[in-house]
CSV table of C-alpha atoms and ligand atoms in Angstrom, one decimal:
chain,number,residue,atom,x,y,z
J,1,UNK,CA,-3.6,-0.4,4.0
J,2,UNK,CA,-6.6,1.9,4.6
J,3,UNK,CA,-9.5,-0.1,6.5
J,4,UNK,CA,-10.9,3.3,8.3
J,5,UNK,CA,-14.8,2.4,8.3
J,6,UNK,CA,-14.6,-0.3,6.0
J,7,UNK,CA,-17.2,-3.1,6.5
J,8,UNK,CA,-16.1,-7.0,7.0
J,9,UNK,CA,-18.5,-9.0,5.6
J,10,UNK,CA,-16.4,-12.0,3.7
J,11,UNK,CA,-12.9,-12.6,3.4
J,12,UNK,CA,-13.3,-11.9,-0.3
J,13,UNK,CA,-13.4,-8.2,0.3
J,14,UNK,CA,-9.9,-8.9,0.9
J,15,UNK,CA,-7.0,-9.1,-1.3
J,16,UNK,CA,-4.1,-11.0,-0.1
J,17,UNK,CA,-1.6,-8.6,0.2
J,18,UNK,CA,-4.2,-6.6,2.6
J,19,UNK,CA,-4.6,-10.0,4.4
J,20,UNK,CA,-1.0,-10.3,4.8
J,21,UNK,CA,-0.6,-7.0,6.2
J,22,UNK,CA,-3.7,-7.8,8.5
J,23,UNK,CA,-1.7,-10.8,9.8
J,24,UNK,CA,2.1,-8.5,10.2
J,25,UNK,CA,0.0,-5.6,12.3
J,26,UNK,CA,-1.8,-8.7,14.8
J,27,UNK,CA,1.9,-10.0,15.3
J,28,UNK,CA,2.8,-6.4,16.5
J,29,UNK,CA,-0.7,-6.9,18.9
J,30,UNK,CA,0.2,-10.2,20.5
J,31,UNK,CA,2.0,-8.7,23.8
J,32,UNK,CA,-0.9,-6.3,24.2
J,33,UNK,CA,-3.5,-9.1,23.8
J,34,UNK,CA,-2.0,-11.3,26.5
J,35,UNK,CA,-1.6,-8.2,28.7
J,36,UNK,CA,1.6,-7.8,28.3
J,37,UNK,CA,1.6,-4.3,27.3
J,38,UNK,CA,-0.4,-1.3,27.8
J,39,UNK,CA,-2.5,1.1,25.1
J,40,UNK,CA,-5.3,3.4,25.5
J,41,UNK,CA,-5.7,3.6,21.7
J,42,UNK,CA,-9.3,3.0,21.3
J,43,UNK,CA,-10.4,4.9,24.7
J,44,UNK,CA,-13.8,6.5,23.9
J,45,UNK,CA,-14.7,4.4,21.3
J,46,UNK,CA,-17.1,2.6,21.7
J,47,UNK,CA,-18.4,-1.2,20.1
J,48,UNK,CA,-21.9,-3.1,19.8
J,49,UNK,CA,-21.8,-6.4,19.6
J,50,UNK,CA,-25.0,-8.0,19.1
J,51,UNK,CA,-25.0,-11.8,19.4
J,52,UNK,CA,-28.1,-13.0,17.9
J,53,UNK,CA,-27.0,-17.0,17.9
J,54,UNK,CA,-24.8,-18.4,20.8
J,55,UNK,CA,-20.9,-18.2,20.6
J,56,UNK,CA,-18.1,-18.4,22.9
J,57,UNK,CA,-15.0,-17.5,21.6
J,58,UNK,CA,-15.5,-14.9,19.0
J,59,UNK,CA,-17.7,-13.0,21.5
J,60,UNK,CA,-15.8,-13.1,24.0
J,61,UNK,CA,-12.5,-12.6,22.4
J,62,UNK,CA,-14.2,-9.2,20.4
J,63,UNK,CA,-14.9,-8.0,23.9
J,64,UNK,CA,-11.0,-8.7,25.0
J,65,UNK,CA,-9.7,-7.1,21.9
J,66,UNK,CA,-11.9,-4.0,22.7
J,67,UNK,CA,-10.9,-4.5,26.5
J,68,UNK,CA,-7.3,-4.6,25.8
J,69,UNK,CA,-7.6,-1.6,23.2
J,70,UNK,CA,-9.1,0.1,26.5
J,71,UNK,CA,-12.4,0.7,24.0
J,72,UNK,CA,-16.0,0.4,25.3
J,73,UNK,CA,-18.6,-2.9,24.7
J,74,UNK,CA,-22.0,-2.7,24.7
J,75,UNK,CA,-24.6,-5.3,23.2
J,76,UNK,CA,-26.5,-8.7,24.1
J,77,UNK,CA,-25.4,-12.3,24.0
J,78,UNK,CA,-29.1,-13.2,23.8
J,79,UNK,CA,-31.8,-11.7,21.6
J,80,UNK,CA,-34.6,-12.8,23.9
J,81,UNK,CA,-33.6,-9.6,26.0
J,82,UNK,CA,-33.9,-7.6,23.6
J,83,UNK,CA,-36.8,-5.8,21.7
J,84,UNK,CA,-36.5,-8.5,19.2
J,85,UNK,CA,-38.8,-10.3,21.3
J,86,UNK,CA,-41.5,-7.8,21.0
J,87,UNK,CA,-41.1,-7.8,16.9
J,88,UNK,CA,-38.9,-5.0,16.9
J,89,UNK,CA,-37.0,-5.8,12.9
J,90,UNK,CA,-33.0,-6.6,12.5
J,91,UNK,CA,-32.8,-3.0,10.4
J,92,UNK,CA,-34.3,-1.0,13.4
J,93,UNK,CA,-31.9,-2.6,15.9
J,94,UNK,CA,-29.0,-1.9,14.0
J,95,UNK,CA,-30.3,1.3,13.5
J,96,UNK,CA,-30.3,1.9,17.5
J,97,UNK,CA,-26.8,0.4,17.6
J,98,UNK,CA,-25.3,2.5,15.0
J,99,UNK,CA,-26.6,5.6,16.9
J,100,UNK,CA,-24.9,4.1,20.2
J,101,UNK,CA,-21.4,3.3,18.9
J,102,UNK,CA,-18.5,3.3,16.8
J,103,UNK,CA,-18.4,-0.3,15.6
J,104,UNK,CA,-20.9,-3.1,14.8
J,105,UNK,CA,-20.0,-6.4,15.8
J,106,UNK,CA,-23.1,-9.1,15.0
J,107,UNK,CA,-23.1,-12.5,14.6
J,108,UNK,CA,-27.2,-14.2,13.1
J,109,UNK,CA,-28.4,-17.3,11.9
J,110,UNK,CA,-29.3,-16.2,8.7
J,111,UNK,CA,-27.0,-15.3,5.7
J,112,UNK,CA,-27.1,-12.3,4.3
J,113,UNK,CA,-27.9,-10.4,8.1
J,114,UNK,CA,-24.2,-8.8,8.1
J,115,UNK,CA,-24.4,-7.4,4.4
J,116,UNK,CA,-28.2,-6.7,5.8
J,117,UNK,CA,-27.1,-4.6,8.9
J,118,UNK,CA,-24.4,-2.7,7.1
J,119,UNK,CA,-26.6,-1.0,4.4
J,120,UNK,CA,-29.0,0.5,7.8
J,121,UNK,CA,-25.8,1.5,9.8
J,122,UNK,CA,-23.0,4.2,8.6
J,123,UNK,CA,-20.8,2.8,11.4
J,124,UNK,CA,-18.6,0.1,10.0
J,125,UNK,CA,-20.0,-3.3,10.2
J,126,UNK,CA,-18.0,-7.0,11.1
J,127,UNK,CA,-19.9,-10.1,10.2
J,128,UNK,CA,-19.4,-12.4,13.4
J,129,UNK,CA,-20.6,-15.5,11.5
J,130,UNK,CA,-24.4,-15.3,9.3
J,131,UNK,CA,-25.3,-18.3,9.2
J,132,UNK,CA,-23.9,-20.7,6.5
J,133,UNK,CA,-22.2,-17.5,4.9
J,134,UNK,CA,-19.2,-16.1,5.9
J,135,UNK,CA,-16.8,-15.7,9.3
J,136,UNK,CA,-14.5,-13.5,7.9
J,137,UNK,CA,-12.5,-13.0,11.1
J,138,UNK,CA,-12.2,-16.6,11.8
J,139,UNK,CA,-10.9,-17.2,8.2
J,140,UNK,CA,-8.2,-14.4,9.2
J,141,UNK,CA,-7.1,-16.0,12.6
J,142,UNK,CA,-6.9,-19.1,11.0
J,143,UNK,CA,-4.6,-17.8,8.8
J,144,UNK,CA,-2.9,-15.8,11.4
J,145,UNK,CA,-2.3,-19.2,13.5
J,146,UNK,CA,-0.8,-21.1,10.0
J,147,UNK,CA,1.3,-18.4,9.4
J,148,UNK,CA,2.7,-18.0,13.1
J,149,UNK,CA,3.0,-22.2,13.2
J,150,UNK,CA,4.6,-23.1,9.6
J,151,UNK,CA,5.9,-19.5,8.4
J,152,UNK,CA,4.5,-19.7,5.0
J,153,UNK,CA,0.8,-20.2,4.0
J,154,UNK,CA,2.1,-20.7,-0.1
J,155,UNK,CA,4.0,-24.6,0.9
J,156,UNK,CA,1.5,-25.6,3.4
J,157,UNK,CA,-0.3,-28.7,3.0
J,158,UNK,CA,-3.5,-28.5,4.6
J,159,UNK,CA,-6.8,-31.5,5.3
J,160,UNK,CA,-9.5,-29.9,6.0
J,161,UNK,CA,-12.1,-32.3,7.7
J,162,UNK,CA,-15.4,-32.9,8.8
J,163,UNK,CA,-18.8,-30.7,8.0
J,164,UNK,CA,-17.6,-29.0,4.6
J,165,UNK,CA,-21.2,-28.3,3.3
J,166,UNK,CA,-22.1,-26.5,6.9
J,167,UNK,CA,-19.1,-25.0,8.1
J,168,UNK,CA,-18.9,-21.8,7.1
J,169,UNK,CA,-15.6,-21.5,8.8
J,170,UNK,CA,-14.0,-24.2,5.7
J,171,UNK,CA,-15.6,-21.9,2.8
J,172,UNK,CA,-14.2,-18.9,3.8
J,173,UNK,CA,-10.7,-20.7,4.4
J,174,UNK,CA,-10.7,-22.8,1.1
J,175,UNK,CA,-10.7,-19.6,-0.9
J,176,UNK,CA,-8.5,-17.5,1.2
J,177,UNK,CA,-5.7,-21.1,1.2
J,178,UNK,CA,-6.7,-20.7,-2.8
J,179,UNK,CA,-5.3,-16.8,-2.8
J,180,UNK,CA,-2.2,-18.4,-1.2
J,181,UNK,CA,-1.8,-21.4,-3.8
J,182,UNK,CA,-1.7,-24.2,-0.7
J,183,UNK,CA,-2.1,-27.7,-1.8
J,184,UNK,CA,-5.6,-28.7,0.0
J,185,UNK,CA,-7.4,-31.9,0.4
J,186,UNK,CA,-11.0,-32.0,1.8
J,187,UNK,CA,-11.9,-35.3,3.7
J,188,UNK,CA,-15.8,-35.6,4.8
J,189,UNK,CA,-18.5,-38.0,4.7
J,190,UNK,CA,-20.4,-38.2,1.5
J,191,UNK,CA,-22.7,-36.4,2.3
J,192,UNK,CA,-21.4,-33.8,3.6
J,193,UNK,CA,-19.0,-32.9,0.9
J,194,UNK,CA,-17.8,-29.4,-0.3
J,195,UNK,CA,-20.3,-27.3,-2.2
J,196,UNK,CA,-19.3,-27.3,-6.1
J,197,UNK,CA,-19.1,-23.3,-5.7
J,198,UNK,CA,-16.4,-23.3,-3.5
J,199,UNK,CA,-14.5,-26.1,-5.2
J,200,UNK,CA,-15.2,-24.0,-8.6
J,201,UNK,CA,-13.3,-21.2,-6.4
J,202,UNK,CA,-10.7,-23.2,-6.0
J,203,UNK,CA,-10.2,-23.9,-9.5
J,204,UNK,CA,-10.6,-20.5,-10.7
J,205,UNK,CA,-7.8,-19.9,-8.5
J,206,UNK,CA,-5.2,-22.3,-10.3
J,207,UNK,CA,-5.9,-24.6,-6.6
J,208,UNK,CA,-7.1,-28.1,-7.5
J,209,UNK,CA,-7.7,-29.5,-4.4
J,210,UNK,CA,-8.3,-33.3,-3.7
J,211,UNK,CA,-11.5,-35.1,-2.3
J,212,UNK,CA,-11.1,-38.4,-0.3
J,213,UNK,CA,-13.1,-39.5,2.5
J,214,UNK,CA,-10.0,-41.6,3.4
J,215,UNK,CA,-8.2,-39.8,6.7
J,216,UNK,CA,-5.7,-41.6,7.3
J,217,UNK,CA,-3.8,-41.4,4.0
J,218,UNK,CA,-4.7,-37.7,3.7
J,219,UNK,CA,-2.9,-36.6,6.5
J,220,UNK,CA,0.3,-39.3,5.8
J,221,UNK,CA,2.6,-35.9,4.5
J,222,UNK,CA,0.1,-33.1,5.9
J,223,UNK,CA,1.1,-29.8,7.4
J,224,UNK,CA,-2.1,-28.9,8.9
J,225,UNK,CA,-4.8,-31.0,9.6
J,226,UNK,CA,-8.2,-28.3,10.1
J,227,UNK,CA,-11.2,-30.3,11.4
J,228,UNK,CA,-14.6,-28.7,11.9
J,229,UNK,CA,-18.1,-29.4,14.3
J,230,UNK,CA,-20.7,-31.4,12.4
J,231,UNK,CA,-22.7,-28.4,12.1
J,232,UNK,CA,-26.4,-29.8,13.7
J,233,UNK,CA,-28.3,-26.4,14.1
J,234,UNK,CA,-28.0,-26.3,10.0
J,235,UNK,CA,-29.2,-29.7,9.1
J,236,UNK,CA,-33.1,-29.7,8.2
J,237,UNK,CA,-33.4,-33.6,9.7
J,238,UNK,CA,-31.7,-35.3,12.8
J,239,UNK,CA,-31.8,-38.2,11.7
J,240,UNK,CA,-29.3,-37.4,8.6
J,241,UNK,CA,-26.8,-35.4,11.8
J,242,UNK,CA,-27.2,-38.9,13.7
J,243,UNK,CA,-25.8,-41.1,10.6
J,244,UNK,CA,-22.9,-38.9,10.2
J,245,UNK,CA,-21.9,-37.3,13.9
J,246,UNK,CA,-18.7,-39.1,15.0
J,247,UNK,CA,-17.8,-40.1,11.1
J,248,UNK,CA,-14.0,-38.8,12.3
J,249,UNK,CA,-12.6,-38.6,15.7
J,250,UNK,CA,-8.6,-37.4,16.1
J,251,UNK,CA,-7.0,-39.2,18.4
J,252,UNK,CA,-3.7,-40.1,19.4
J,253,UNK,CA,-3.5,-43.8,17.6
J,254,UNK,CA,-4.6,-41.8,14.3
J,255,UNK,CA,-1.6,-39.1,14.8
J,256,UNK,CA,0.5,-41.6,14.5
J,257,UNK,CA,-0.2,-41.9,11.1
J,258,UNK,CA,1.1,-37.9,10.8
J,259,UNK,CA,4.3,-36.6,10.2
J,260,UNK,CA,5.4,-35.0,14.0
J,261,UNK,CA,5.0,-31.6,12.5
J,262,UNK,CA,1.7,-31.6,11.5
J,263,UNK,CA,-1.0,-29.3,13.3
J,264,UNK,CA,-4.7,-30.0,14.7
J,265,UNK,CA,-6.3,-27.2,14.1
J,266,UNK,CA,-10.4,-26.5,15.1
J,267,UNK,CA,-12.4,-23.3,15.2
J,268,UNK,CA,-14.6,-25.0,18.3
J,269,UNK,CA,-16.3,-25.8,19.8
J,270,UNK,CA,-15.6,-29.4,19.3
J,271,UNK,CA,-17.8,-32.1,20.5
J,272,UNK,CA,-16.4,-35.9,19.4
J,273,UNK,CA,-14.1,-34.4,16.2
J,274,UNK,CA,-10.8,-34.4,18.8
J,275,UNK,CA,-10.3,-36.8,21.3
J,276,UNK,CA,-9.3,-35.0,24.6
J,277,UNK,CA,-5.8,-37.0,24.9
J,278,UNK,CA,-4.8,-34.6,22.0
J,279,UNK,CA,-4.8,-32.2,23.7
J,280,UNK,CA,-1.5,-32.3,25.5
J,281,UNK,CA,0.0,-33.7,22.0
J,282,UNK,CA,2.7,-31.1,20.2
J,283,UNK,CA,0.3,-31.5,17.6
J,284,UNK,CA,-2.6,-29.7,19.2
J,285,UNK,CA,-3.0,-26.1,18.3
J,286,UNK,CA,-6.9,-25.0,18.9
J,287,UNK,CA,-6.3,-23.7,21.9
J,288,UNK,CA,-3.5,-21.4,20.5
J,289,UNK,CA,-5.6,-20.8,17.5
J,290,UNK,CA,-9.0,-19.5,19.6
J,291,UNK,CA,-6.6,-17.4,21.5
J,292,UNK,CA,-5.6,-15.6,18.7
J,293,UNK,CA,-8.9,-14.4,17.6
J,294,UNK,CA,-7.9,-11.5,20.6
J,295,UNK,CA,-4.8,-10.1,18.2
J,296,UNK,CA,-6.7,-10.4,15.1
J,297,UNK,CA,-9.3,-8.9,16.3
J,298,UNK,CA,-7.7,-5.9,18.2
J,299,UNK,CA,-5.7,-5.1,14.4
J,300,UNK,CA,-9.6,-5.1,12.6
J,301,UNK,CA,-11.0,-2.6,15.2
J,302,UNK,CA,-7.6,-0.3,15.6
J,303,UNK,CA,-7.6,-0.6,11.5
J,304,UNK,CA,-11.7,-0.5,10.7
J,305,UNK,CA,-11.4,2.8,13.8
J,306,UNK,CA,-9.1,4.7,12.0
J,307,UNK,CA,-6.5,4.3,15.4
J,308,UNK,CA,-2.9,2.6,14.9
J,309,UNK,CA,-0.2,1.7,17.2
B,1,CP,N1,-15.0,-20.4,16.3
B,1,CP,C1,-16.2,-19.8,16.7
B,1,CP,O1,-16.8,-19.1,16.0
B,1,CP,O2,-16.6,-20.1,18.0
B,1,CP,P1,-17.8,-19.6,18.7
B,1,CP,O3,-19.1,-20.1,18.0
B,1,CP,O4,-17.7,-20.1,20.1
B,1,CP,O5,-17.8,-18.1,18.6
């Protein structure tokens, strides 16, 4: 497994067996993410991360996994500080942040910026989300967290729910599930179904997944129940995000319906898609799941920065 300067764009540039040993090095990480343990193994190197569109959690948790790797952060969380504002293009900015550090870490509303920004920088370059494209990272802590909760990604049965033509988070994961052979079912509203590309994916993969809009009996002998954010920055009218915001909430009386093993998973944020009472549920795992974006994370940048423990 030789990442050293390789760019993360989509989870396609991986194969499975690299994904798998992606997911048995972030194991080896977890002490050292929660503080645990101690490593200087990235001291002097040095990250960008360059947040052109807001984010919480994979910001924040890129910086930790730096942090914890005893690395360096530089970068912006908002692009209106920046000399973006005086017209300044994406390819010179990532030109000034490839001169400035080791790694590129950028999330942008459009798709395409990551792939963009890596052909202007020789540093190695992780997509942080682009838009509707890819979240390649998010794809691998998801798998991370199904692998950690059920053992084996091959058996699992997993519902993934809510915004499947939006999320970017659900494309990336229906193909990667695919590589794995996992029996899927997608439950959204009409609307809002899967794009026919990804299903095609699917297919091409021997993975025939299922379509319902029914919830309930979807998740009757589920493993893993993956709901997304109806994605409202991407949809061209509000009206069409007011008729199908709050098509699905999890809550308690639902879970019910679930064997007691099954998982809620959620990339968050979340606004209505999980009642809060879930929270304290065995069921609930988001929580778990954002934290582990910090592991994942530290294995990419120790891998992509040619540094192992
Ligand atoms: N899951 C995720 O990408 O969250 P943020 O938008 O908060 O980074």
């Amino acid at each position: 497994m030789n990442f050293k300067d390789k760019d993360i764009i989509s989870i396609k540039d991986f194969s499975k067996q690299e994904i798998n040993g992606i997911i048995s090095y972030a194991k080896k990480m977890v002490p050292y993410a929660k503080g645990e343990k101690k490593t200087e193994l990235l001291k002097g190197k040095v990250m960008s991360s360059l947040f052109f569109e807001p984010s919480t959690r994979t910001r924040l948790s890129f910086e930790s996994a730096m942090n914890r790797l005893r690395g360096r952060v530089i970068g912006f969380s908002d692009p209106g500080g920046t000399s973006q504002k005086k017209g300044e293009s994406l390819a010179d900015t990532i030109r000034m942040a490839d001169s400035y550090s080791d790694v590129i870490v950028i999330r942008h509303p459009q798709e395409g910026a990551a792939r963009l920004a890596a052909e202007f920088a020789d540093a190695p370059v992780i997509n942080a989300g682009d838009g509707a494209g890819h979240h390649p990272t998010q794809c691998l802590l998801d798998l991370f967290t199904i692998h950690t909760e059920k053992k084996n990604i091959e058996k699992t049965k997993i519902v993934l729910l809510g915004d499947l033509k939006y999320g970017r988070t659900v494309h990336s994961l229906a193909y990667a599930l695919s590589l794995y052979g996992a029996e899927i079912t997608f439950v959204s509203p009409p609307s809002l179904k899967m794009p026919k590309e990804v299903i095609a994916e699917c297919q091409e993969m021997g993975v025939e997944p299922t379509q319902t809009s029914q919830l309930e009996k979807a998740i009757k002998d589920a493993d893993v129940l993956y709901a997304t954010r109806i994605q409202r920055e991407r949809f061209p009218d509000a009206e069409e995000y007011n008729r199908v915001v709050g098509s699905y909430i999890i809550t308690n009386e639902l879970l019910e319906q679930a064997p007691n093993e099954l998982i809620v998973m959620h990339p968050l944020p979340r606004i209505t898609e999980i009642d809060p009472e879930v929270d304290t549920t065995p069921h609930a795992r988001y929580f778990t799941q954002a934290f582990n974006g910090v592991p994942i994370r530290m294995a990419l940048l120790s891998l992509i920065l040619g540094e192992r423990l």
